[in-house]
Amino acid sequence: MKHTDFISIHDYSAKEIAQLFALASHMKRSPRRYATALKGKTLAMIFEKPSLRTRVTFETGIYQLGGQGIYLAPADINLRKRESVYDVGKNLERWCHGIMIRTFGHDICTGLADAASIPVINGLTDLEHPCQAMADFMTIREHRGKLKGLKVSFLGDGNNVANSLMQAGAKTGAHVWVASPRGYEPTIEMLETARADAAKAKLGAEIIFTNDPSEAARGADVIYTDVWASMGQESEAEARKKIFRPYQVNAALMAQAKRDALFLHCLPAHRGEEVTDEVIDSSQSVVFDEAENRLHMQKAIMWMLMK
Ligand code: CP
Ligand code: NVA
């Protein structure tokens, strides 16, 4: 693969995405074979938003590959105020071998990639969360043995996680349904991009939007949800609780899906809001498998880019 960054699943072909799943699975099975794969290399990890999973999995992951992660908290760099994105990129390329960034605007992430000659990995922007969707689809594949033809339904905000799931479906042949309230849909542009990707990949994926949570849930192989107010939208949280209530994933909603449907959530979860305890703690829930797979998938991504 010739790519220098991992910013969007859209940038990778269906074949390359399949190769990443295979590599991540191999790393999961045989971690010791990669113990010195990135020996002596450093990954700068820029965080402009909080994190548990992304920080711990990238930092543990680079360590397990023989390298070192450098955690840069929001106040450390004060990106765009203390120093421009361009200057930060030009500095980091002199010392490090890769950058992971979690930020707000997607253009900050692409701007950093344009500036820096070293690989940039998207650890979440307002628009996309590609490492998450890769770990999610890896998890679904482990539990179902395939992705092609599955109905994967996301209920809630048409947000960064929904966008990346649509892109992952397009590249793997899984049908991705998104059910959101009016005004909170994924943008037409994101829907059309995923549909065009699906047509190009020729794996038969359909990307379908509906306002009706039941339509999305009916017969689904996977039910997925995420917080109703993302990081940066805290002031809208109260208003959103009422608007999103019909999209809550509870036992009644799960009963509309296949009997053995999987439940996924990127986490952190707001229990009692977008998902009830009975669902997230049920035997159908694979949320901690997803969290674990962030580690294996991101090791594969780092190795692909930084070796
Ligand atoms: N799912 C996820 O990215 O978790 P964090 O926000 O804790 O990193
Ligand atoms: N949509 C959520 C995902 C968190 C991992 C957010 O952006 O806050």
Short mmCIF file of C-alpha atoms and ligand atoms in Angstrom, two decimals:
data_model
loop_
_atom_site.label_atom_id
_atom_site.label_comp_id
_atom_site.label_asym_id
_atom_site.label_seq_id
_atom_site.Cartn_x
_atom_site.Cartn_y
_atom_site.Cartn_z
CA MET A 1 0.00 0.00 0.00
CA LYS A 2 1.38 3.39 -0.96
CA HIS A 3 -0.72 5.53 1.35
CA THR A 4 1.12 7.81 3.74
CA ASP A 5 -1.75 8.67 6.10
CA PHE A 6 -4.84 7.05 7.60
CA ILE A 7 -7.41 9.82 7.69
CA SER A 8 -10.45 8.27 6.08
CA ILE A 9 -11.59 4.77 5.11
CA HIS A 10 -12.76 6.40 1.88
CA ASP A 11 -9.08 6.81 0.85
CA TYR A 12 -8.44 3.05 0.89
CA SER A 13 -9.64 0.46 -1.61
CA ALA A 14 -11.78 -2.52 -0.64
CA LYS A 15 -8.75 -4.76 -1.20
CA GLU A 16 -6.56 -2.65 1.08
CA ILE A 17 -9.24 -2.63 3.78
CA ALA A 18 -9.43 -6.44 3.56
CA GLN A 19 -5.63 -6.60 3.90
CA LEU A 20 -5.81 -4.47 7.05
CA PHE A 21 -8.34 -6.86 8.61
CA ALA A 22 -6.05 -9.78 7.81
CA LEU A 23 -2.99 -8.02 9.24
CA ALA A 24 -4.79 -6.93 12.42
CA SER A 25 -6.05 -10.50 12.97
CA HIS A 26 -2.55 -11.86 12.49
CA MET A 27 -1.15 -9.35 14.98
CA LYS A 28 -3.87 -10.31 17.44
CA ARG A 29 -2.99 -14.02 17.12
CA SER A 30 0.80 -13.61 17.05
CA PRO A 31 1.69 -10.38 18.88
CA ARG A 32 5.23 -11.48 19.70
CA ARG A 33 6.17 -11.67 16.01
CA TYR A 34 5.77 -7.89 15.86
CA ALA A 35 7.48 -7.05 19.17
CA THR A 36 10.30 -5.10 17.48
CA ALA A 37 8.48 -4.13 14.28
CA LEU A 38 8.66 -0.39 15.08
CA LYS A 39 11.70 -0.48 17.36
CA GLY A 40 13.08 2.97 18.11
CA LYS A 41 10.15 4.79 16.48
CA THR A 42 7.99 7.40 18.15
CA LEU A 43 4.35 8.34 17.67
CA ALA A 44 3.27 11.85 18.71
CA MET A 45 -0.31 11.67 19.99
CA ILE A 46 -2.12 15.01 19.85
CA PHE A 47 -5.38 15.17 21.79
CA GLU A 48 -7.68 18.17 21.60
CA LYS A 49 -10.54 16.17 23.14
CA PRO A 50 -10.66 13.65 26.03
CA SER A 51 -10.07 9.93 25.48
CA LEU A 52 -9.75 6.60 27.25
CA ARG A 53 -9.67 4.00 24.46
CA THR A 54 -7.84 5.94 21.76
CA ARG A 55 -5.06 7.07 24.04
CA VAL A 56 -4.51 3.75 25.79
CA THR A 57 -4.72 1.64 22.62
CA PHE A 58 -2.35 3.82 20.59
CA GLU A 59 0.13 4.17 23.45
CA THR A 60 0.00 0.47 24.35
CA GLY A 61 0.04 -0.45 20.66
CA ILE A 62 3.20 1.45 19.75
CA TYR A 63 4.87 0.07 22.90
CA GLN A 64 3.95 -3.49 21.87
CA LEU A 65 5.58 -2.84 18.49
CA GLY A 66 8.83 -1.75 20.17
CA GLY A 67 8.26 1.99 19.86
CA GLN A 68 7.19 4.82 22.12
CA GLY A 69 4.12 7.04 22.24
CA ILE A 70 4.28 10.67 23.32
CA TYR A 71 1.00 11.90 24.77
CA LEU A 72 0.31 15.56 24.06
CA ALA A 73 -2.71 16.81 26.02
CA PRO A 74 -4.80 19.77 24.81
CA ALA A 75 -3.04 22.18 27.15
CA ASP A 76 0.46 20.97 26.15
CA ILE A 77 0.35 22.22 22.59
CA ASN A 78 -2.63 24.55 22.61
CA LEU A 79 -2.87 23.85 18.87
CA ARG A 80 -3.81 26.82 16.66
CA LYS A 81 -3.46 29.28 19.56
CA ARG A 82 0.12 28.81 20.74
CA GLU A 83 1.32 27.47 17.38
CA SER A 84 -0.17 26.83 13.95
CA VAL A 85 -1.07 23.35 12.68
CA TYR A 86 1.55 23.80 9.95
CA ASP A 87 4.37 24.64 12.37
CA VAL A 88 3.45 21.78 14.70
CA GLY A 89 3.60 19.37 11.75
CA LYS A 90 6.95 20.73 10.57
CA ASN A 91 8.43 20.34 14.06
CA LEU A 92 7.10 16.86 14.74
CA GLU A 93 8.43 15.48 11.45
CA ARG A 94 11.97 16.29 12.64
CA TRP A 95 11.68 14.10 15.74
CA CYS A 96 8.93 11.54 15.32
CA HIS A 97 7.90 8.81 12.85
CA GLY A 98 4.16 9.30 12.99
CA ILE A 99 1.39 11.49 14.40
CA MET A 100 -2.01 10.52 15.72
CA ILE A 101 -4.42 13.41 16.14
CA ARG A 102 -7.84 13.70 17.80
CA THR A 103 -9.32 17.08 17.00
CA PHE A 104 -12.42 19.05 16.01
CA GLY A 105 -12.55 20.13 12.35
CA HIS A 106 -11.57 17.45 9.84
CA ASP A 107 -9.54 20.12 7.99
CA ILE A 108 -7.21 20.36 10.98
CA CYS A 109 -6.33 16.69 10.52
CA THR A 110 -5.89 16.97 6.74
CA GLY A 111 -3.96 20.24 7.20
CA LEU A 112 -1.55 18.49 9.54
CA ALA A 113 -1.11 15.66 7.03
CA ASP A 114 -0.40 18.20 4.28
CA ALA A 115 2.22 19.91 6.45
CA ALA A 116 4.02 16.91 7.90
CA SER A 117 6.10 14.49 5.85
CA ILE A 118 5.47 11.72 8.40
CA PRO A 119 2.24 9.64 8.50
CA VAL A 120 -0.82 11.16 10.17
CA ILE A 121 -3.52 8.95 11.68
CA ASN A 122 -7.02 10.25 12.39
CA GLY A 123 -7.91 9.41 16.00
CA LEU A 124 -11.34 11.12 15.60
CA THR A 125 -12.49 14.36 14.05
CA ASP A 126 -15.96 15.90 14.09
CA LEU A 127 -16.49 14.22 10.71
CA GLU A 128 -14.94 10.74 10.93
CA HIS A 129 -13.61 8.09 13.31
CA PRO A 130 -11.97 5.61 10.92
CA CYS A 131 -9.93 3.56 13.44
CA GLN A 132 -13.15 2.94 15.37
CA ALA A 133 -15.09 1.66 12.36
CA MET A 134 -12.17 -0.59 11.35
CA ALA A 135 -12.10 -2.14 14.84
CA ASP A 136 -15.91 -2.46 14.77
CA PHE A 137 -15.97 -4.30 11.47
CA MET A 138 -13.08 -6.51 12.63
CA THR A 139 -15.23 -7.39 15.66
CA ILE A 140 -18.32 -8.14 13.56
CA ARG A 141 -16.24 -10.31 11.25
CA GLU A 142 -14.85 -12.28 14.21
CA HIS A 143 -18.35 -12.96 15.54
CA ARG A 144 -20.13 -13.59 12.24
CA GLY A 145 -17.33 -14.97 10.05
CA LYS A 146 -18.21 -12.52 7.26
CA LEU A 147 -19.27 -8.95 6.55
CA LYS A 148 -20.75 -9.12 3.06
CA GLY A 149 -24.54 -8.99 3.06
CA LEU A 150 -24.98 -8.26 6.79
CA LYS A 151 -27.43 -5.56 7.87
CA VAL A 152 -25.55 -3.20 10.20
CA SER A 153 -27.88 -0.57 11.68
CA PHE A 154 -26.71 2.57 13.42
CA LEU A 155 -29.33 4.40 15.49
CA GLY A 156 -28.85 7.96 16.69
CA ASP A 157 -26.88 11.00 15.61
CA GLY A 158 -25.56 11.03 12.03
CA ASN A 159 -22.11 11.74 13.46
CA ASN A 160 -18.44 10.90 12.94
CA VAL A 161 -18.95 7.25 13.95
CA ALA A 162 -21.96 6.85 11.62
CA ASN A 163 -19.98 8.37 8.74
CA SER A 164 -17.06 5.97 9.18
CA LEU A 165 -19.37 2.96 9.54
CA MET A 166 -21.02 3.86 6.21
CA GLN A 167 -17.60 4.01 4.58
CA ALA A 168 -16.57 0.69 6.13
CA GLY A 169 -19.79 -0.95 4.89
CA ALA A 170 -19.16 0.36 1.38
CA LYS A 171 -15.72 -1.26 1.31
CA THR A 172 -16.76 -4.61 2.80
CA GLY A 173 -20.19 -5.31 1.28
CA ALA A 174 -22.14 -4.88 4.53
CA HIS A 175 -25.40 -2.92 4.25
CA VAL A 176 -25.26 0.06 6.59
CA TRP A 177 -28.52 1.59 7.73
CA VAL A 178 -28.51 4.87 9.63
CA ALA A 179 -31.65 5.97 11.51
CA SER A 180 -31.60 9.52 12.86
CA PRO A 181 -34.14 12.18 13.77
CA ARG A 182 -34.82 14.97 11.31
CA GLY A 183 -32.05 17.55 11.45
CA TYR A 184 -29.47 15.04 12.69
CA GLU A 185 -28.97 12.99 9.53
CA PRO A 186 -25.54 12.35 8.03
CA THR A 187 -24.98 14.98 5.33
CA ILE A 188 -26.04 14.21 1.76
CA GLU A 189 -22.38 14.48 0.84
CA MET A 190 -21.33 11.75 3.30
CA LEU A 191 -24.20 9.50 2.18
CA GLU A 192 -23.42 10.01 -1.50
CA THR A 193 -19.68 9.44 -0.98
CA ALA A 194 -20.36 6.14 0.78
CA ARG A 195 -22.80 5.08 -1.94
CA ALA A 196 -20.30 5.94 -4.67
CA ASP A 197 -17.62 3.98 -2.77
CA ALA A 198 -20.00 1.02 -2.51
CA ALA A 199 -20.73 1.11 -6.26
CA LYS A 200 -17.00 1.24 -7.00
CA ALA A 201 -16.17 -1.63 -4.64
CA LYS A 202 -18.86 -3.82 -6.31
CA LEU A 203 -19.46 -5.87 -3.15
CA GLY A 204 -23.17 -5.12 -3.12
CA ALA A 205 -23.30 -2.84 -0.07
CA GLU A 206 -26.33 -0.62 0.27
CA ILE A 207 -26.12 2.55 2.34
CA ILE A 208 -29.61 3.41 3.53
CA PHE A 209 -30.93 6.32 5.56
CA THR A 210 -34.24 6.42 7.41
CA ASN A 211 -35.89 8.49 10.12
CA ASP A 212 -37.62 5.35 11.40
CA PRO A 213 -35.67 3.43 14.07
CA SER A 214 -37.87 0.32 13.65
CA GLU A 215 -37.19 0.12 9.94
CA ALA A 216 -33.46 0.12 10.65
CA ALA A 217 -33.74 -2.39 13.49
CA ARG A 218 -35.98 -4.90 11.69
CA GLY A 219 -34.02 -8.06 10.87
CA ALA A 220 -30.67 -6.40 11.57
CA ASP A 221 -27.56 -8.50 12.18
CA VAL A 222 -25.93 -5.68 14.14
CA ILE A 223 -27.40 -2.83 16.16
CA TYR A 224 -25.00 0.04 16.83
CA THR A 225 -25.44 3.27 18.76
CA ASP A 226 -23.35 6.16 20.08
CA VAL A 227 -23.85 9.09 22.43
CA TRP A 228 -26.51 11.58 21.40
CA ALA A 229 -24.23 14.58 22.01
CA SER A 230 -20.62 14.20 20.87
CA MET A 231 -17.56 15.87 22.32
CA GLY A 232 -17.91 19.58 21.59
CA GLN A 233 -21.75 19.43 21.65
CA GLU A 234 -22.12 19.36 25.44
CA SER A 235 -24.33 22.46 25.47
CA GLU A 236 -26.90 20.64 23.29
CA ALA A 237 -27.00 17.51 25.47
CA GLU A 238 -30.22 18.32 27.35
CA ALA A 239 -32.19 19.32 24.26
CA ARG A 240 -30.99 16.26 22.38
CA LYS A 241 -32.18 13.85 25.10
CA LYS A 242 -35.81 14.48 24.14
CA ILE A 243 -35.24 14.46 20.40
CA PHE A 244 -33.30 11.19 20.40
CA ARG A 245 -35.44 9.27 22.92
CA PRO A 246 -37.26 7.22 20.21
CA TYR A 247 -33.85 5.99 19.01
CA GLN A 248 -32.83 4.47 22.36
CA VAL A 249 -31.52 0.92 22.03
CA ASN A 250 -33.48 -1.03 24.64
CA ALA A 251 -34.85 -4.58 24.85
CA ALA A 252 -37.91 -3.70 22.74
CA LEU A 253 -35.72 -2.29 20.00
CA MET A 254 -33.35 -5.28 20.10
CA ALA A 255 -36.37 -7.62 19.81
CA GLN A 256 -36.97 -6.24 16.30
CA ALA A 257 -33.51 -7.28 15.14
CA LYS A 258 -32.39 -10.86 14.47
CA ARG A 259 -32.58 -13.06 17.57
CA ASP A 260 -28.81 -13.31 17.81
CA ALA A 261 -28.07 -9.75 16.62
CA LEU A 262 -24.88 -8.23 17.98
CA PHE A 263 -24.93 -4.97 19.92
CA LEU A 264 -22.05 -2.54 19.34
CA HIS A 265 -21.17 0.85 20.83
CA CYS A 266 -17.91 2.74 20.32
CA LEU A 267 -17.99 3.84 23.99
CA PRO A 268 -18.08 5.85 26.18
CA ALA A 269 -21.76 4.97 26.72
CA HIS A 270 -24.32 7.08 28.50
CA ARG A 271 -26.24 4.22 30.07
CA GLY A 272 -29.95 4.92 30.30
CA GLU A 273 -29.78 7.37 27.39
CA GLU A 274 -28.83 5.90 24.01
CA VAL A 275 -28.60 2.36 25.45
CA THR A 276 -30.09 0.62 28.47
CA ASP A 277 -28.12 -1.57 30.90
CA GLU A 278 -30.15 -4.63 29.86
CA VAL A 279 -28.78 -4.31 26.31
CA ILE A 280 -25.18 -3.23 26.90
CA ASP A 281 -24.74 -5.87 29.62
CA SER A 282 -26.47 -8.64 27.63
CA SER A 283 -24.80 -11.64 25.98
CA GLN A 284 -25.45 -9.98 22.59
CA SER A 285 -23.21 -7.04 23.50
CA VAL A 286 -19.64 -7.10 22.15
CA VAL A 287 -18.62 -3.61 23.20
CA PHE A 288 -15.47 -4.70 25.04
CA ASP A 289 -14.37 -6.88 22.11
CA GLU A 290 -14.63 -3.71 20.02
CA ALA A 291 -12.55 -1.82 22.55
CA GLU A 292 -9.92 -4.56 22.55
CA ASN A 293 -9.79 -4.63 18.76
CA ARG A 294 -8.92 -0.92 18.67
CA LEU A 295 -5.50 -2.08 19.90
CA HIS A 296 -4.94 -4.77 17.25
CA MET A 297 -6.36 -2.72 14.38
CA GLN A 298 -4.32 0.38 15.22
CA LYS A 299 -1.14 -1.71 15.55
CA ALA A 300 -1.82 -2.87 11.99
CA ILE A 301 -2.39 0.71 10.82
CA MET A 302 0.77 2.02 12.55
CA TRP A 303 2.87 -0.81 11.15
CA MET A 304 1.49 -0.29 7.65
CA LEU A 305 2.36 3.41 7.75
CA MET A 306 5.44 3.64 9.94
CA LYS A 307 7.51 0.53 9.19
N1 CP B 1 -14.31 5.02 21.26
C1 CP B 1 -13.37 5.92 21.54
O1 CP B 1 -12.74 6.51 20.65
O2 CP B 1 -13.13 6.11 22.87
P1 CP B 1 -12.31 7.29 23.54
O3 CP B 1 -13.06 8.56 23.25
O4 CP B 1 -12.26 6.98 25.00
O5 CP B 1 -10.94 7.33 22.92
N1 NVA B 2 -19.39 10.56 18.54
C1 NVA B 2 -18.57 10.51 19.74
C2 NVA B 2 -17.60 9.37 19.66
C3 NVA B 2 -16.70 9.22 20.84
C4 NVA B 2 -15.72 8.09 20.70
C5 NVA B 2 -17.84 11.82 19.89
O1 NVA B 2 -17.37 12.38 18.89
O2 NVA B 2 -17.77 12.33 21.01
#
